[in-house]
Every structure is written in structure tokens, then in C-alpha cells.
Short mmCIF file of C-alpha atoms in Angstrom, two decimals:
data_model
loop_
_atom_site.label_atom_id
_atom_site.label_comp_id
_atom_site.label_asym_id
_atom_site.label_seq_id
_atom_site.Cartn_x
_atom_site.Cartn_y
_atom_site.Cartn_z
CA MET A 1 93.57 108.24 121.44
CA SER A 2 90.29 106.69 120.32
CA ARG A 3 87.73 105.65 122.86
CA PRO A 4 87.30 101.92 123.49
CA THR A 5 84.19 100.43 121.89
CA SER A 6 84.19 97.17 123.80
CA CYS A 7 85.48 95.57 126.97
CA PRO A 8 86.18 91.90 127.66
CA ARG A 9 84.10 92.17 130.84
CA GLU A 10 80.94 93.50 129.19
CA ASP A 11 79.25 90.13 129.32
CA GLU A 12 79.88 89.77 133.05
CA VAL A 13 78.33 93.17 133.71
CA MET A 14 75.40 92.42 131.40
CA ASP A 15 74.71 89.12 133.13
CA VAL A 16 74.32 90.84 136.50
CA VAL A 17 72.31 93.71 135.01
CA SER A 18 69.88 91.39 133.23
CA LEU A 19 69.23 89.55 136.48
CA GLY A 20 68.33 92.87 138.08
CA GLN A 21 71.17 92.48 140.57
CA TRP A 22 73.38 95.43 139.62
CA PRO A 23 75.04 96.88 141.64
CA ASP A 24 74.01 95.37 144.99
CA ARG A 25 74.84 91.77 144.21
CA ALA A 26 77.67 92.35 141.81
CA ASP A 27 81.14 91.24 142.66
CA ASP A 28 83.16 94.07 144.33
CA GLU A 29 85.94 93.74 141.86
CA LEU A 30 83.51 93.95 138.92
CA ARG A 31 81.92 97.05 140.38
CA ARG A 32 85.31 98.68 140.79
CA HIS A 33 86.09 97.78 137.19
CA ALA A 34 82.83 99.35 136.02
CA THR A 35 83.65 102.67 137.65
CA SER A 36 86.92 102.88 135.79
CA CYS A 37 85.89 101.35 132.45
CA GLU A 38 83.86 103.69 130.28
CA VAL A 39 82.23 100.88 128.29
CA CYS A 40 81.08 98.95 131.36
CA ARG A 41 80.02 102.11 133.16
CA ASP A 42 77.73 103.10 130.27
CA LEU A 43 76.50 99.53 130.00
CA ALA A 44 75.57 99.41 133.68
CA LEU A 45 73.86 102.80 133.62
CA VAL A 46 71.85 102.19 130.45
CA GLY A 47 71.23 98.51 131.14
CA VAL A 48 69.86 99.04 134.64
CA SER A 49 67.76 102.05 133.58
CA LEU A 50 66.07 100.27 130.69
CA HIS A 51 65.70 96.98 132.53
CA GLN A 52 63.90 98.72 135.39
CA LEU A 53 61.79 100.88 133.09
CA SER A 54 60.77 97.81 131.12
CA ASP A 55 59.71 96.01 134.31
CA VAL A 56 57.79 99.01 135.62
CA MET A 57 55.98 99.68 132.36
CA SER A 58 55.13 96.04 131.76
CA SER A 59 53.50 95.85 135.17
CA GLU A 60 51.47 99.01 134.55
CA VAL A 61 50.07 98.40 131.11
CA ARG A 62 46.67 96.86 130.53
CA VAL A 63 46.17 95.07 127.27
CA PRO A 64 42.94 93.75 125.73
CA ASP A 65 41.87 90.24 126.52
CA ALA A 66 43.37 87.64 124.20
CA SER A 67 39.93 86.44 123.10
CA LEU A 68 39.03 89.88 121.75
CA VAL A 69 42.17 90.02 119.68
CA TRP A 70 41.55 86.45 118.59
CA ARG A 71 38.01 87.18 117.43
CA ARG A 72 39.07 90.28 115.55
CA SER A 73 41.82 88.35 113.78
CA ALA A 74 39.44 85.54 112.92
CA MET A 75 37.00 87.96 111.33
CA LEU A 76 39.75 89.63 109.35
CA ALA A 77 40.93 86.21 108.19
CA ARG A 78 37.39 85.44 107.08
CA ASP A 79 37.22 88.70 105.10
CA GLU A 80 40.54 87.91 103.48
CA ALA A 81 39.37 84.43 102.55
CA ALA A 82 36.18 85.86 101.05
CA GLU A 83 38.22 88.33 99.04
CA ARG A 84 40.46 85.55 97.76
CA ALA A 85 37.41 83.49 96.85
CA SER A 86 35.86 86.37 94.94
CA ALA A 87 38.91 86.90 92.74
CA PRO A 88 37.84 84.37 90.05
CA MET A 89 34.40 86.03 89.97
CA LEU A 90 36.02 89.34 89.18
CA VAL A 91 37.92 87.78 86.30
CA ALA A 92 34.69 86.24 84.99
CA HIS A 93 32.97 89.62 85.21
CA VAL A 94 35.73 91.33 83.32
CA TRP A 95 35.60 88.73 80.56
CA ALA A 96 31.80 88.96 80.35
CA PHE A 97 31.92 92.71 80.01
CA VAL A 98 34.66 92.60 77.42
CA LEU A 99 32.64 90.08 75.42
CA LEU A 100 29.53 92.23 75.74
CA ALA A 101 31.43 95.26 74.55
CA VAL A 102 32.78 93.38 71.52
CA VAL A 103 29.33 92.09 70.59
CA GLY A 104 27.84 95.55 71.04
CA ALA A 105 30.57 97.10 68.92
CA ALA A 106 30.03 94.50 66.19
CA TRP A 107 26.30 95.13 66.20
CA LEU A 108 26.94 98.85 66.05
CA ALA A 109 29.23 98.34 63.07
CA GLY A 110 26.56 96.32 61.30
CA LEU A 111 23.70 98.74 61.92
CA ILE A 112 25.32 101.99 60.93
CA PRO A 113 24.52 102.70 57.29
CA ALA A 114 27.45 102.24 54.97
CA SER A 115 27.17 105.83 53.81
CA VAL A 116 27.88 107.09 57.35
CA VAL A 117 30.96 104.96 57.86
CA PRO A 118 34.11 106.11 56.11
CA ALA A 119 35.49 103.68 53.59
CA LEU A 120 37.72 101.10 55.25
CA PRO A 121 40.81 99.64 53.65
CA SER A 122 39.93 96.41 51.97
CA ASP A 123 43.26 94.67 52.18
CA GLN A 124 43.51 94.21 55.94
CA TRP A 125 43.50 90.81 57.65
CA TRP A 126 40.28 91.62 59.47
CA THR A 127 38.39 92.80 56.41
CA PRO A 128 36.59 89.47 55.76
CA LEU A 129 35.55 89.28 59.41
CA GLY A 130 34.22 92.85 59.36
CA GLU A 131 32.29 92.19 56.17
CA ARG A 132 30.81 89.05 57.66
CA ILE A 133 29.70 90.87 60.82
CA ARG A 134 28.26 93.70 58.76
CA SER A 135 26.30 91.32 56.55
CA VAL A 136 24.93 89.28 59.46
CA ALA A 137 23.90 92.35 61.45
CA ALA A 138 22.40 94.23 58.50
CA VAL A 139 20.62 91.54 56.50
CA ASP A 140 17.32 91.39 58.36
CA ILE A 141 16.81 95.12 58.45
CA ASP A 142 17.71 95.54 54.80
CA ALA A 143 15.05 92.97 53.86
CA PHE A 144 12.40 95.33 55.19
CA ALA A 145 13.93 98.40 53.63
CA ASP A 146 11.90 98.42 50.42
CA ARG A 147 8.47 97.86 51.92
CA TRP A 148 8.89 99.45 55.36
CA ALA A 149 11.43 102.15 54.73
CA GLY A 150 10.36 104.27 57.71
CA LEU A 151 10.37 101.35 60.15
CA ALA A 152 13.75 100.21 58.87
CA VAL A 153 15.24 103.61 59.63
CA VAL A 154 13.78 103.59 63.15
CA LEU A 155 15.01 100.04 63.76
CA ARG A 156 18.42 100.83 62.39
CA TRP A 157 19.00 103.97 64.48
CA GLY A 158 17.28 102.43 67.48
CA GLY A 159 19.65 99.53 67.16
CA VAL A 160 22.60 101.88 66.91
CA GLY A 161 21.50 103.60 70.11
CA LEU A 162 20.97 100.32 71.93
CA ALA A 163 24.34 98.96 70.83
CA ALA A 164 26.03 102.18 71.91
CA LEU A 165 24.26 101.91 75.26
CA ILE A 166 25.50 98.33 75.72
CA VAL A 167 29.07 99.37 74.98
CA ALA A 168 28.85 102.34 77.33
CA ALA A 169 27.22 100.27 80.10
CA ALA A 170 29.86 97.56 79.79
CA ALA A 171 32.60 100.17 80.05
CA ALA A 172 30.91 101.82 83.04
CA TRP A 173 30.43 98.54 84.90
CA LEU A 174 34.00 97.59 84.28
CA LEU A 175 35.14 100.95 85.60
CA VAL A 176 32.99 100.61 88.71
CA LEU A 177 34.28 97.10 89.37
CA VAL A 178 37.90 98.12 89.05
CA THR A 179 37.39 101.21 91.22
CA ASP A 180 35.62 99.20 93.93
CA LYS A 181 38.37 96.65 93.93
CA ASN A 182 41.04 99.30 94.37
CA GLU A 183 39.13 100.94 97.21
CA GLU A 184 38.74 97.62 99.02
CA ARG A 185 42.44 96.98 98.90
CA PRO A 186 44.37 100.13 99.83
CA ALA A 187 48.12 100.08 99.51
CA ASP A 188 49.37 98.54 102.71
CA PRO A 189 53.10 98.46 102.98
CA ALA A 190 53.06 97.49 106.63
CA ASN A 191 52.94 93.75 106.58
CA ARG A 192 56.26 92.62 105.30
CA PRO A 193 57.92 90.74 108.13
CA ALA A 194 60.78 88.34 107.79
CA MET B 1 49.69 107.02 136.16
CA SER B 2 46.40 106.50 134.45
CA THR B 3 46.53 103.44 132.29
CA ARG B 4 44.24 103.17 129.31
CA ASP B 5 41.58 100.54 129.76
CA LEU B 6 41.57 98.52 126.59
CA THR B 7 39.24 95.98 128.06
CA ALA B 8 36.39 98.46 128.36
CA PRO B 9 33.23 97.81 126.33
CA GLY B 10 33.64 99.18 122.85
CA ALA B 11 37.41 99.34 123.09
CA LEU B 12 37.54 96.78 120.35
CA ALA B 13 35.08 96.93 117.52
CA LEU B 14 34.01 93.48 116.48
CA THR B 15 32.08 93.03 113.30
CA SER B 16 30.02 90.11 114.57
CA ASP B 17 29.04 88.44 117.80
CA ASP B 18 28.33 85.20 116.12
CA ASP B 19 30.54 82.59 117.79
CA SER B 20 30.04 80.03 115.06
CA ALA B 21 31.19 82.57 112.48
CA VAL B 22 34.29 83.21 114.57
CA ALA B 23 34.93 79.49 114.91
CA GLU B 24 34.58 79.05 111.18
CA ALA B 25 36.77 82.03 110.43
CA SER B 26 39.45 80.99 112.92
CA ARG B 27 40.35 77.99 110.76
CA ALA B 28 42.37 80.38 108.66
CA LEU B 29 44.58 81.24 111.64
CA HIS B 30 47.71 79.27 112.34
CA MET B 31 47.16 78.84 116.10
CA ASP B 32 44.21 77.63 118.07
CA GLU B 33 42.72 79.96 120.63
CA ALA B 34 44.21 78.26 123.67
CA ALA B 35 47.72 78.33 122.24
CA PHE B 36 47.27 81.92 121.20
CA ARG B 37 46.05 82.92 124.64
CA GLY B 38 49.20 81.49 126.24
CA PHE B 39 51.45 83.20 123.72
CA TYR B 40 49.57 86.47 124.05
CA ASP B 41 49.74 86.44 127.82
CA ARG B 42 53.50 85.91 127.65
CA THR B 43 54.17 88.63 125.09
CA ALA B 44 51.42 91.27 124.95
CA ARG B 45 52.68 93.54 127.71
CA MET B 46 56.23 93.60 126.50
CA LEU B 47 55.06 94.15 122.95
CA TRP B 48 52.85 97.05 124.01
CA VAL B 49 55.75 98.65 125.85
CA TYR B 50 58.00 98.13 122.84
CA LEU B 51 55.44 99.77 120.56
CA TYR B 52 54.96 102.61 122.98
CA ARG B 53 58.71 103.15 123.10
CA MET B 54 58.81 103.27 119.32
CA LEU B 55 55.78 105.47 118.85
CA GLY B 56 55.62 107.58 121.98
CA ASP B 57 51.85 107.47 121.80
CA ARG B 58 49.57 105.28 123.88
CA SER B 59 46.63 105.07 121.53
CA ALA B 60 48.95 104.33 118.61
CA ALA B 61 50.53 101.55 120.67
CA ASP B 62 47.04 100.18 121.44
CA ASP B 63 46.15 100.14 117.75
CA LEU B 64 49.36 98.59 116.58
CA LEU B 65 49.28 95.96 119.31
CA GLN B 66 46.07 94.54 117.89
CA ASP B 67 47.22 94.99 114.34
CA THR B 68 50.48 93.19 115.08
CA TYR B 69 48.78 90.15 116.62
CA SER B 70 46.20 90.09 113.90
CA ARG B 71 48.87 89.99 111.20
CA PHE B 72 50.86 87.47 113.20
CA LEU B 73 47.87 85.12 113.44
CA ARG B 74 47.08 85.39 109.76
CA ALA B 75 50.68 84.86 108.66
CA ARG B 76 51.34 81.69 106.70
CA VAL B 77 54.58 80.81 108.40
CA ALA B 78 55.71 77.50 109.89
CA PHE B 79 57.17 78.52 113.21
CA GLU B 80 59.97 76.40 114.56
CA SER B 81 59.90 77.56 118.16
CA GLU B 82 58.61 80.09 120.65
CA THR B 83 61.69 82.21 119.97
CA HIS B 84 60.91 82.21 116.28
CA ARG B 85 57.35 83.28 117.01
CA ARG B 86 58.47 86.12 119.26
CA ARG B 87 61.02 87.31 116.78
CA TYR B 88 58.45 87.29 114.00
CA LEU B 89 55.98 89.15 116.19
CA PHE B 90 58.51 91.86 116.95
CA GLN B 91 59.46 92.07 113.29
CA ILE B 92 55.85 92.81 112.41
CA ALA B 93 55.64 95.38 115.20
CA THR B 94 58.86 97.01 114.04
CA ASN B 95 57.65 97.25 110.47
CA LEU B 96 54.29 98.63 111.50
CA SER B 97 55.79 101.25 113.79
CA ARG B 98 58.34 102.19 111.14
CA ASP B 99 55.62 102.64 108.56
CA ARG B 100 53.58 104.64 110.99
CA HIS B 101 56.51 106.97 111.51
CA ARG B 102 57.02 107.21 107.79
CA TYR B 103 53.46 107.82 106.71
CA HIS B 104 51.95 109.64 109.63
CA ALA B 105 54.99 111.56 110.84
CA VAL B 106 54.44 110.60 114.44
CA ARG B 107 56.77 112.38 116.79
CA PRO B 108 58.39 109.69 118.89
CA SER B 109 58.30 109.66 122.62
CA HIS B 110 56.63 112.92 123.36
CA VAL B 111 56.29 112.52 127.08
CA SER B 112 53.90 114.52 129.18
CA HIS B 113 54.23 114.74 132.93
CA ASP B 114 50.93 113.04 133.63
CA GLU B 115 52.19 109.89 131.95
CA VAL B 116 55.03 109.48 134.41
CA PRO B 117 54.30 108.13 137.86
CA GLU B 118 55.65 110.31 140.62
CA ALA B 119 56.81 107.35 142.65
CA ALA B 120 58.65 105.65 139.84
CA GLU B 121 62.17 106.69 140.53
CA LEU B 122 64.61 104.27 139.08
CA SER B 123 67.64 103.55 141.14
CA VAL B 124 70.63 103.43 138.88
CA ASP B 125 74.13 102.57 139.99
CA GLY B 126 73.20 102.37 143.62
CA ALA B 127 73.50 105.59 145.55
CA ALA B 128 75.79 107.15 143.00
CA SER B 129 72.97 108.30 140.77
CA LEU B 130 69.23 108.46 140.81
CA THR B 131 67.72 108.72 137.39
CA SER B 132 64.14 109.81 137.41
CA ARG B 133 61.79 108.15 135.03
CA LEU B 134 60.99 111.45 133.45
CA GLN B 135 64.63 112.08 132.72
CA LEU B 136 64.96 108.63 131.21
CA GLU B 137 61.83 109.06 129.09
CA GLN B 138 63.09 112.37 127.79
CA ALA B 139 66.52 110.98 127.05
CA LEU B 140 64.99 108.06 125.17
CA GLY B 141 62.74 110.43 123.28
CA SER B 142 65.70 112.34 121.92
CA LEU B 143 67.30 109.22 120.42
CA LYS B 144 66.71 108.15 116.85
CA PRO B 145 64.01 105.50 116.46
CA ARG B 146 66.49 102.81 115.51
CA GLU B 147 68.74 103.60 118.46
CA ARG B 148 65.76 103.40 120.76
CA GLN B 149 64.66 100.11 119.21
CA MET B 150 68.05 98.51 119.59
CA LEU B 151 68.60 99.68 123.16
CA TRP B 152 65.15 98.59 124.21
CA LEU B 153 65.50 95.15 122.66
CA ALA B 154 68.97 94.68 124.13
CA TYR B 155 68.44 95.97 127.66
CA GLY B 156 64.68 96.07 128.07
CA TYR B 157 64.24 92.50 126.89
CA GLY B 158 67.74 91.05 126.84
CA ALA B 159 67.63 90.17 123.14
CA SER B 160 70.80 88.79 121.57
CA HIS B 161 72.64 90.64 118.82
CA LEU B 162 71.32 88.16 116.28
CA GLU B 163 67.74 88.71 117.40
CA ILE B 164 68.20 92.47 117.29
CA ALA B 165 69.59 92.23 113.77
CA ASP B 166 66.59 90.18 112.67
CA VAL B 167 64.00 92.41 114.25
CA VAL B 168 65.52 95.76 113.28
CA GLY B 169 66.59 94.57 109.84
CA ILE B 170 70.31 95.25 109.95
CA ARG B 171 73.39 93.06 109.60
CA ALA B 172 74.32 91.10 112.69
CA ASN B 173 77.91 92.30 112.65
CA SER B 174 76.75 95.94 112.75
CA VAL B 175 74.72 95.48 115.91
CA LYS B 176 77.59 95.64 118.37
CA THR B 177 78.94 98.93 117.02
CA LEU B 178 75.55 100.58 116.61
CA LEU B 179 74.49 99.42 120.04
CA HIS B 180 77.65 100.78 121.58
CA ARG B 181 77.05 104.18 119.97
CA ALA B 182 73.43 104.29 121.06
CA ARG B 183 74.33 103.24 124.59
CA ARG B 184 77.04 105.86 124.79
CA LYS B 185 74.63 108.52 123.55
CA LEU B 186 71.97 107.59 126.08
CA ALA B 187 74.47 107.43 128.92
CA GLY B 188 75.61 110.91 127.95
CA LEU B 189 72.04 112.17 128.00
CA LEU B 190 71.45 110.59 131.38
CA GLY B 191 74.60 112.19 132.72
CA ARG B 192 76.94 109.28 133.25
CA PRO B 193 78.63 109.10 136.63
CA GLU B 194 82.29 110.07 136.54
CA GLY B 195 84.75 107.21 136.70
CA ARG B 196 87.81 106.96 138.84
CA SER B 197 90.26 106.49 136.03
#
């Protein structure tokens, strides 16, 4: 025979237990029932134990003053608001660095002598754009090439170095920004109430 | 029993003493300070005890108490009533303690003798049985966290089945059965008095 999992008188027992009046102020008949009913007996034992323990512990514990918790929460809220406000700035930074990297790469493409760069296919959609960038970036230096051959070489390779530096710096800054952002916001799975 | 003094200097690390900064920052919170103080005074002790029951560690309960209220205050929720607020607060606490168990492998309810007051004998079932607090603590400690949560909410705080379902994150119609099993298990651990059947 399976054990009963509920009793129609559970609520009566629970009412007395939750008032802290079990067993002294419980009805005699209800008490007699609880000694013979396994469900109500367990309910009375567990209910009274936990009710009393809860009362005892609540009276013992000392918690921080509400104003301290309030201040801490306010400061955290301020930090969160600042973080939210800085989000558009991060996007702007990312775009600025991407743009810088593109410009640097274009300059690099224009400064490197044609003989160093492997031949590119001429039938791609970006070919006219590449040619245009190359011509714009290279025209001034090439004008000096005949008369100031040595200076032109220095300018050209100096320019290559500078452009490479810009690209590398943009990449590094971007990396630092992304890393910082991830460190500021660790994975926090805790706050998901409701 | 030596209670931990959370009100001692340095117990809470504040990042600034600037009251105007706090006032400015507090606009982001959904309660004003006076309302929060009332709510906190009504709930903080019971929340601490609940957290302690879940975690079995006083300093962890201290930490999560502050964290729970902090998250509660910063939540963007339109509360309908005090009951709704309390339920939401306990939901946060439940999630935080669950995550703490999960990520830090805290052993629940490890009870040492110095945490239990000698005088705190709990009278259970009149003269038929005296359950010492130590025995009760140990019995609770051997339950599963969810069993402990449900029993504590039901009998420590008198929460309804619906509230328990909300806080623990289970279906309302499962609460009765699960609660019955947990209660039966705890009664067995406490050594239930024999009936006269």
C-alpha cells in the first residue's frame, strides 16, 4: 500500500504551526489526528522546527544599515550608467580606427614600388579604385624621382614604414579597446530574476 | 553565538563619500531611500537567513545579501505590490545562491559547533520530542539545496505554493509533491515521533 502524500487536515495543522501555537494551543482532536496521520505528523514536526529556527536566527542576525546598502547600490548604478553612456564612444573609436587602417593600407599600397608588388588581376571590380589610389599616393613622389632619386627612395620607404606603423597602431589600439571592454564586463550569469 | 558585525567600519567598501554623487547616482534606482529603508528593515534579516540556509556560509550570506539588494534596486521592473517586491528579491537571492553553488562549489550548510547557541533548543511537538538546533542544522545540511529552499520558504516564511514555484523556478503543480517529499525526508532525519496508528 502506498503512503499517503496529502491529508485533508494539513491546512488546519499548518495554520496553527504558522501562528507558533503548535501543539499547546491546538485543538485536542487535531493533535490526536496528527499523532496518527503520517502526513500531519511530519508537517507538525518540520513546520514547528523550521518556524522556530527562522524566528531564532532572524533575531540573532545583524545586517548592515540600509543606508550603506543604498549608497553602494547608487554608486553601482552610476557606474552602470557611465558604461552605458560610453558605449557610443566605443563604436566611434572602432570606426575611427578602421578608417585609419584603411587609409594607412591605401597609402601603403600607393608607396610600395610597382616592381615589389606582384601583378594584380586587372579584371576585378576594385581594380579602378586600386589604380586611382595608387596614382594619387604615388604621383608626388614620382615627380621628384628624376631629379632627386635618392630622396625619393627615402621618402618612399619612409612612407611605407609610416603607413605600416599606422596600420599596426590602429590594430593594436583596437585590440586594447576590445580587451579592456571584455575585462570590465565579466560574464555574470547571476542576475536573471523573473 | 557570535554574530558577524556587518555594521563595523570597513565592513562595506564604498567608492566615494561624496553625498551629492550618491544623490545623483541614486536617480537610477527605482526606490527612494526612505522607501528602501522600510523595505530593507522588513526583509533583510529574513533574506540573510534564507541565504545562509542556502549557502551554509556566513560571509557568503553577507556578500550575497548586499548583492541581492543592489541588483534589486537597479532592476527596471514596475512592482505591483510589496508581495511582488519580496518575491522578486527572493528570486534574485535564489539565482545568486544557485550560481554561487554552481561556480564556486560551496558546500551547503557546513555547521560548526560554535555557530550554534547552546541555549537554543527548539521544542518540537511538546514534550514528545526535543530537537536540538544542532540536529536540525545537520539535518537541513544533508538535504539537497532545492529541498532546503522549498522547506525554508514554506515553513520558515509561510510562503504559498505559488510563491515557492516563482522563487525556486519550478511549476506550481509540482510544489506540493516535492514539498511533501522534502518534508518527509527531513522528518526522517529528525527522527519523527512514532504515531499511534
